[in-house]
Short mmCIF file of C-alpha atoms in Angstrom, two decimals:
data_model
loop_
_atom_site.label_atom_id
_atom_site.label_comp_id
_atom_site.label_asym_id
_atom_site.label_seq_id
_atom_site.Cartn_x
_atom_site.Cartn_y
_atom_site.Cartn_z
CA MET A 281 62.93 88.25 93.01
CA ARG A 282 62.60 87.23 96.58
CA PHE A 283 59.50 89.55 98.67
CA SER A 284 57.71 89.21 101.49
CA SER A 285 53.67 89.42 102.14
CA CYS A 286 53.29 92.44 103.79
CA ASP A 287 55.37 94.31 101.48
CA MET A 288 52.84 92.41 98.50
CA ILE A 289 50.50 93.74 100.65
CA SER A 290 51.32 96.70 100.95
CA HIS A 291 52.22 97.37 97.15
CA TRP A 292 48.74 95.31 96.52
CA MET A 293 46.87 98.77 98.51
CA ALA A 294 49.71 100.90 96.91
CA GLN A 295 47.73 100.21 93.17
CA GLY A 296 43.67 100.09 94.48
CA TYR A 297 43.71 96.59 93.82
CA LEU A 298 42.44 95.80 97.01
CA GLY A 299 39.88 98.79 96.84
CA PHE A 300 38.59 101.00 99.70
CA ASP A 301 39.12 100.26 103.80
CA ASP A 302 36.19 100.18 105.44
CA ASP A 303 36.00 98.97 109.15
CA ASP A 304 34.28 95.76 109.20
CA SER A 305 37.34 94.98 107.03
CA PRO A 306 40.64 96.28 106.59
CA LEU A 307 42.69 95.98 103.04
CA GLU A 308 44.76 94.48 105.07
CA LEU A 309 43.10 91.24 106.57
CA LYS A 310 41.10 91.61 102.41
CA GLY A 311 45.36 91.56 101.17
CA PHE A 312 46.23 88.21 103.08
CA GLU A 313 42.77 86.58 102.32
CA TYR A 314 43.34 87.09 98.57
CA PHE A 315 47.89 86.41 98.84
CA GLN A 316 46.57 83.00 100.83
CA CYS A 317 43.85 81.93 98.33
CA LEU A 318 46.83 82.86 95.62
CA GLU A 319 49.24 80.17 97.89
CA ALA A 320 46.77 77.89 97.89
CA ARG A 321 46.31 77.76 94.27
CA CYS A 322 49.99 77.61 94.01
CA PHE A 323 50.84 80.61 92.32
CA PHE A 324 53.66 80.89 95.15
CA GLN A 325 56.41 79.09 95.91
CA ASP A 326 59.72 78.26 97.91
CA PHE A 327 58.28 79.29 101.59
CA GLU A 328 61.14 80.15 104.49
CA TYR A 329 60.24 82.89 107.75
CA LYS A 330 62.93 85.68 107.81
CA TYR A 331 63.21 86.62 110.30
CA GLU A 332 58.94 85.91 111.53
CA HIS A 333 58.52 87.00 108.09
CA LEU A 334 56.89 85.09 105.80
CA ILE A 335 59.72 85.16 102.11
CA CYS A 336 58.77 83.41 98.25
CA LYS A 337 58.64 84.35 94.87
CA ILE A 338 55.74 83.51 92.12
CA HIS A 339 56.08 80.53 90.56
CA ASP A 340 58.28 80.82 87.12
CA LEU A 341 55.39 80.30 85.17
CA VAL A 342 52.88 83.19 86.31
CA HIS A 343 55.63 85.24 85.98
CA ASP A 344 56.25 84.75 82.59
CA PHE A 345 52.32 85.10 82.11
CA ALA A 346 51.98 87.94 83.74
CA LEU A 347 55.13 89.30 82.29
CA PHE A 348 53.26 88.31 78.88
CA LEU A 349 50.13 90.13 79.42
CA THR A 350 51.56 93.59 80.71
CA ARG A 351 54.01 93.37 77.94
CA GLY A 352 54.89 97.29 77.55
CA GLU A 353 53.09 98.28 80.92
CA LEU A 354 57.04 97.00 83.10
CA MET A 355 59.84 96.81 82.99
CA THR A 356 63.42 96.08 84.71
CA LEU A 357 66.42 98.46 83.71
CA GLU A 358 69.90 97.31 84.90
CA ILE A 359 72.27 100.34 85.36
CA PHE A 360 75.67 98.65 84.66
CA LYS A 361 79.33 100.23 83.39
CA GLY A 362 79.45 100.78 79.48
CA ASN A 363 75.38 100.89 79.79
CA GLU A 364 74.76 104.26 81.57
CA SER A 365 73.71 106.15 78.97
CA SER A 366 72.14 103.08 76.74
CA THR A 367 68.69 104.01 75.25
CA MET A 368 66.10 102.90 78.20
CA ASN A 369 62.41 103.16 77.39
CA ARG A 370 60.33 103.56 74.51
CA GLU A 371 57.16 101.94 75.52
CA ARG A 372 54.47 104.71 76.23
CA THR A 373 52.58 102.07 78.25
CA LEU A 374 54.64 102.45 81.14
CA ARG A 375 53.30 102.44 84.54
CA HIS A 376 56.20 99.64 86.68
CA LEU A 377 59.60 100.56 86.87
CA THR A 378 62.42 98.34 88.69
CA VAL A 379 65.93 100.38 88.34
CA VAL A 380 68.80 97.93 89.36
CA VAL A 381 72.20 99.88 90.09
CA GLU A 382 75.53 98.49 89.80
CA LYS A 383 77.79 99.41 92.82
CA GLY A 384 78.86 102.83 92.34
CA LEU A 385 76.76 103.76 89.93
CA CYS A 386 73.92 105.71 89.88
CA PHE A 387 70.19 106.87 88.93
CA PRO A 388 69.23 107.48 86.09
CA GLU A 389 69.06 111.43 85.68
CA PHE A 390 66.18 111.16 83.49
CA ILE A 391 63.40 108.93 83.06
CA PRO A 392 62.25 108.64 78.95
CA ASN A 393 58.65 108.15 78.78
CA ALA A 394 57.57 108.60 83.22
CA GLU A 395 54.35 110.02 82.95
CA LYS A 396 52.49 107.63 83.32
CA LEU A 397 54.24 105.44 85.69
CA ARG A 398 52.36 104.33 88.67
CA SER A 399 55.66 103.37 90.90
CA VAL A 400 59.32 102.73 91.24
CA VAL A 401 61.47 100.77 92.93
CA VAL A 402 64.71 101.48 93.08
CA TYR A 403 67.85 99.33 94.43
CA SER A 404 71.55 98.38 94.43
CA ASN A 405 72.26 94.50 92.94
CA SER A 406 74.85 94.59 95.82
CA SER A 407 74.22 93.58 99.32
CA ASP A 408 76.48 95.87 101.30
CA ASP A 409 75.35 98.91 99.29
CA CYS A 410 72.54 101.22 98.63
CA ALA A 411 71.65 103.01 95.44
CA ALA A 412 72.77 106.33 94.55
CA ILE A 413 69.96 108.40 93.76
CA SER A 414 70.68 112.09 93.50
CA GLU A 415 68.88 114.98 94.33
CA LYS A 416 68.57 115.43 91.29
CA ALA A 417 67.57 112.29 89.34
CA MET A 418 65.07 112.66 92.15
CA CYS A 419 63.19 116.02 91.33
CA ASN A 420 63.05 115.52 87.68
CA LEU A 421 61.49 112.01 88.15
CA PHE A 422 58.90 114.16 90.57
CA ASN A 423 58.69 116.07 88.01
CA GLN A 424 57.88 113.32 85.61
CA ALA A 425 55.76 110.99 87.22
CA ARG A 426 53.24 113.36 88.74
CA ARG A 427 51.20 110.45 88.28
CA LEU A 428 52.81 107.72 91.03
CA ARG A 429 51.40 105.65 93.63
CA LEU A 430 54.79 103.61 95.46
CA VAL A 431 58.14 105.20 95.37
CA GLU A 432 60.36 102.47 97.00
CA MET A 433 64.33 104.39 96.65
CA VAL A 434 65.79 102.69 99.29
CA GLY A 435 69.33 104.47 100.18
CA TYR A 436 68.37 107.56 98.58
CA GLY A 437 71.67 109.48 98.43
CA GLY A 438 70.74 113.70 99.64
CA SER A 439 70.15 115.05 102.98
CA THR A 440 66.25 116.22 101.70
CA ILE A 441 63.68 115.71 99.53
CA PRO A 442 62.72 118.31 97.04
CA GLU A 443 60.87 120.18 97.00
CA GLU A 444 58.88 118.65 93.47
CA ILE A 445 57.51 116.14 95.73
CA ARG A 446 54.98 118.24 95.72
CA ASN A 447 53.47 117.08 92.14
CA LEU A 448 52.78 112.57 93.61
CA LEU A 449 49.04 113.88 95.17
CA HIS A 450 48.35 110.36 94.37
CA LEU A 451 51.19 108.91 96.70
CA ARG A 452 50.65 106.20 98.53
CA TYR A 453 53.18 104.79 99.62
CA LEU A 454 57.19 106.23 99.76
CA ASP A 455 60.06 104.20 102.08
CA LEU A 456 62.38 106.33 101.93
CA GLY A 457 64.69 103.62 104.12
CA VAL A 458 68.33 103.40 104.46
CA SER A 459 69.12 107.35 102.94
CA ARG A 460 72.09 107.81 105.20
CA ASN A 461 72.94 111.48 104.84
CA LEU A 462 69.59 112.23 104.66
CA LYS A 463 68.79 115.18 107.43
CA ARG A 464 65.15 116.77 107.12
CA LEU A 465 62.15 116.29 105.55
CA PRO A 466 60.38 118.69 103.71
CA LYS A 467 56.74 120.44 104.83
CA ALA A 468 56.07 119.61 101.27
CA LEU A 469 56.14 116.09 101.85
CA PHE A 470 53.34 116.19 105.12
CA ARG A 471 50.64 117.26 101.74
CA LEU A 472 50.28 113.96 100.23
CA TYR A 473 46.80 113.50 101.97
CA ASN A 474 47.10 110.27 100.39
CA LEU A 475 50.44 109.54 101.76
CA GLU A 476 49.08 105.47 103.59
CA HIS A 477 53.44 103.74 103.81
CA LEU A 478 55.74 105.51 105.14
CA TYR A 479 59.29 104.20 105.75
CA LEU A 480 61.73 105.60 107.81
CA ASN A 481 63.85 102.20 108.91
CA TYR A 482 68.24 103.77 109.66
CA CYS A 483 67.85 107.06 108.43
CA TYR A 484 70.40 107.61 111.11
CA ASN A 485 71.15 111.70 110.43
CA LEU A 486 67.05 112.06 110.52
CA GLU A 487 67.46 115.12 113.44
CA ARG A 488 63.46 115.58 113.45
CA LEU A 489 60.28 114.42 112.50
CA PRO A 490 58.61 117.69 111.65
CA ASP A 491 55.09 118.89 113.92
CA GLU A 492 53.68 118.60 109.78
CA ILE A 493 53.68 115.02 110.14
CA GLY A 494 50.56 115.11 111.99
CA ASN A 495 49.02 115.95 108.05
CA LEU A 496 48.95 112.96 106.67
CA VAL A 497 46.03 111.56 108.31
CA ASN A 498 45.30 108.33 106.42
CA LEU A 499 48.39 106.81 107.52
CA LYS A 500 48.06 103.40 108.62
CA LEU A 501 51.90 102.53 109.10
CA LEU A 502 54.68 104.26 110.00
CA GLN A 503 58.22 102.97 111.03
CA THR A 504 61.71 105.27 112.18
CA PRO A 505 63.18 102.10 114.28
CA GLY A 506 67.62 103.42 113.76
CA CYS A 507 67.16 107.13 113.77
CA ASN A 508 69.00 106.97 116.20
CA LYS A 509 69.03 111.61 116.14
CA LEU A 510 65.62 111.44 116.38
CA ALA A 511 65.43 112.68 119.94
CA CYS A 512 61.63 112.26 119.55
CA TYR A 513 58.19 112.80 118.47
CA PRO A 514 56.73 115.20 117.67
CA LYS A 515 52.64 115.76 119.08
CA GLU A 516 51.14 116.17 116.07
CA VAL A 517 51.18 112.10 116.25
CA VAL A 518 48.30 112.09 117.84
CA ARG A 519 46.91 113.02 114.96
CA LEU A 520 47.84 109.99 113.14
CA THR A 521 44.35 107.88 114.21
CA ARG A 522 44.17 105.23 111.39
CA LEU A 523 47.82 103.81 112.38
CA THR A 524 47.55 100.05 112.97
CA GLN A 525 51.54 99.75 112.45
CA LEU A 526 53.44 102.33 114.83
CA LEU A 527 57.05 101.59 114.46
CA GLY A 528 59.99 103.37 116.62
CA LEU A 529 58.23 105.68 118.57
CA ILE A 530 59.77 108.20 121.01
CA VAL A 531 57.54 108.16 123.91
CA ARG A 532 57.96 110.91 127.03
CA ILE A 533 56.33 108.76 129.93
CA ASP A 534 57.44 110.69 133.22
CA ARG A 535 54.90 113.37 132.00
CA ASP A 536 53.05 115.25 129.70
CA ASN A 537 54.87 117.65 127.81
CA PRO A 538 53.00 119.99 125.08
CA GLU A 539 55.55 119.28 122.17
CA GLU A 540 56.47 115.43 122.37
CA PHE A 541 54.65 113.16 122.44
CA SER A 542 53.65 111.60 125.34
CA ILE A 543 52.51 108.19 126.92
CA GLY A 544 48.84 108.94 127.25
CA ASP A 545 48.57 110.14 123.96
CA LEU A 546 48.83 106.79 123.10
CA ALA A 547 45.16 106.56 124.39
CA LYS A 548 44.08 108.53 121.21
CA LEU A 549 45.90 105.85 118.52
CA ASN A 550 43.67 103.25 119.14
CA LYS A 551 43.62 101.32 115.56
CA LEU A 552 47.32 100.46 116.48
CA LEU A 553 48.44 96.48 115.81
CA VAL A 554 52.00 96.42 116.08
CA LEU A 555 53.90 98.54 118.22
CA SER A 556 57.57 99.06 119.01
CA MET A 557 58.03 102.26 121.17
CA LYS A 558 61.36 103.34 123.50
CA ILE A 559 59.98 105.07 126.41
CA VAL A 560 62.24 108.01 128.11
CA GLY A 561 62.15 109.40 131.39
CA ASN A 562 63.03 108.61 135.03
CA LYS A 563 59.66 107.16 136.09
CA ILE A 564 55.73 106.32 134.69
CA ASN A 565 53.47 108.62 135.30
CA VAL A 566 51.01 106.53 136.25
CA GLY A 567 47.54 109.33 135.47
CA GLU A 568 49.24 109.29 132.31
CA ALA A 569 49.75 106.01 131.51
CA LYS A 570 45.79 104.52 133.10
CA ARG A 571 44.86 106.32 130.02
CA VAL A 572 46.61 103.40 127.15
CA LYS A 573 44.03 100.69 126.23
CA LEU A 574 45.31 99.98 123.48
CA GLN A 575 42.25 96.68 122.89
CA ASN A 576 43.40 95.91 119.43
CA LEU A 577 46.54 95.70 120.10
CA GLN A 578 49.19 92.46 118.87
CA GLU A 579 51.98 92.43 119.32
CA VAL A 580 53.96 94.87 121.27
CA LYS A 581 58.20 96.34 122.21
CA ILE A 582 59.62 98.03 124.80
CA LEU A 583 62.69 99.76 124.77
CA VAL A 584 63.29 101.52 128.46
CA ASP A 585 65.89 104.55 127.70
CA GLY A 586 66.68 105.68 131.26
CA ASP A 587 66.56 105.12 134.57
CA ILE A 588 62.96 103.87 136.04
CA ALA A 589 62.04 102.84 139.10
CA GLU A 590 59.53 101.01 138.39
CA GLY A 591 59.76 96.80 136.68
CA GLU A 592 59.29 95.34 133.15
CA HIS A 593 55.31 93.87 135.57
CA VAL A 594 55.12 97.35 136.47
CA ILE A 595 55.27 99.52 133.29
CA LEU A 596 53.46 96.17 131.02
CA GLU A 597 49.90 97.12 134.17
CA SER A 598 50.38 100.20 134.11
CA LEU A 599 50.06 100.79 130.69
CA ASN A 600 47.85 97.86 130.20
CA MET A 601 49.56 95.73 127.93
CA SER A 602 50.29 93.08 130.15
CA SER A 603 47.50 90.94 128.29
CA VAL A 604 49.52 91.74 124.76
CA PRO A 605 49.61 87.65 122.54
CA ARG A 606 53.22 89.42 121.91
CA TYR A 607 55.78 91.48 123.90
CA ARG A 608 59.42 91.95 124.20
CA PHE A 609 60.38 93.61 126.99
CA GLN A 610 64.16 95.13 126.77
CA THR A 611 66.62 97.77 128.99
CA ASP A 612 69.35 97.31 126.94
CA TYR A 613 70.30 100.19 123.39
CA ASN A 614 68.63 98.05 120.68
CA MET A 615 65.16 98.97 118.16
CA ASP A 616 65.97 96.92 116.04
CA ASP A 617 65.59 93.89 117.47
CA GLY A 618 63.41 90.91 117.45
CA PHE A 619 59.85 90.95 115.77
CA ASN A 620 59.83 93.75 114.16
CA GLU A 621 63.15 94.24 112.81
CA SER A 622 62.42 95.57 109.51
CA ARG A 623 58.39 94.79 108.07
CA ASN A 624 55.80 92.96 109.35
CA GLU A 625 53.22 90.44 109.08
CA TRP A 626 49.64 91.23 109.17
#
């Protein structure tokens, strides 16, 4: 299986393999240094850059040896026609589960011996299809596997997330990308105070982010590109002061709105390294814009939505972003193009 270096680092962080965060050495940087060290020792192979992300796979010998060392703790379950009801797991030491679902079939409603699971990754074996995961199956899993730190369920089929997600007090990483039916997020999700990574990419029918999102004070990464029904970000996002990557942000640029995230609010997210945002309104509130001083920002993408009179240079100068090393400025409605297509390299 191929993976990106940033995905692997995010998984390491979720499992606690990189230790604790501190201001002098962020976990993202520490993870990248570890990755480079393993790369230098030939643990990885078949490197390529795709959408400016480093993609590779684990060396075959390293992979086989890791499986030998962790036998009983790792399992890959393939759901295909003919084995839907087969015995899935008898190992009580299972920690990490990957489920591959054939097109047209569903994630099982019950996973035996799931009590000690630390991670669950679900995907379809068809490139043009998403894994079918019912709300009942997700509910059962959250009741069983309360020690989960990482949940990756791209293509979840329900219109909302079960309230049972409140059981996952240790959860640090949640990926619900391409969940086309997802319309709302439960308040229980925003009581998971350890959550650090939240991916909602291409949840086309997601209608809003609730104000309670401000409770996720440990969140470092939030992605919502492709959530076309989102009209605004709530003001409470200003409380997410540990964010280093924020993709798909919607910003009101013409006034300070008491309910919507406005341009001056960016000043409080001063740890941002990577930012993509859509700015709405018909002119820049210069006073608010001048508050923005994101000194750590390395990459920014700005999409103009509306008839803003000012040009690219004026907007960048107003936002104090003209010195950002990498930026992309767009006036067409396409948040998904460019260097931030899916995951970001650290």
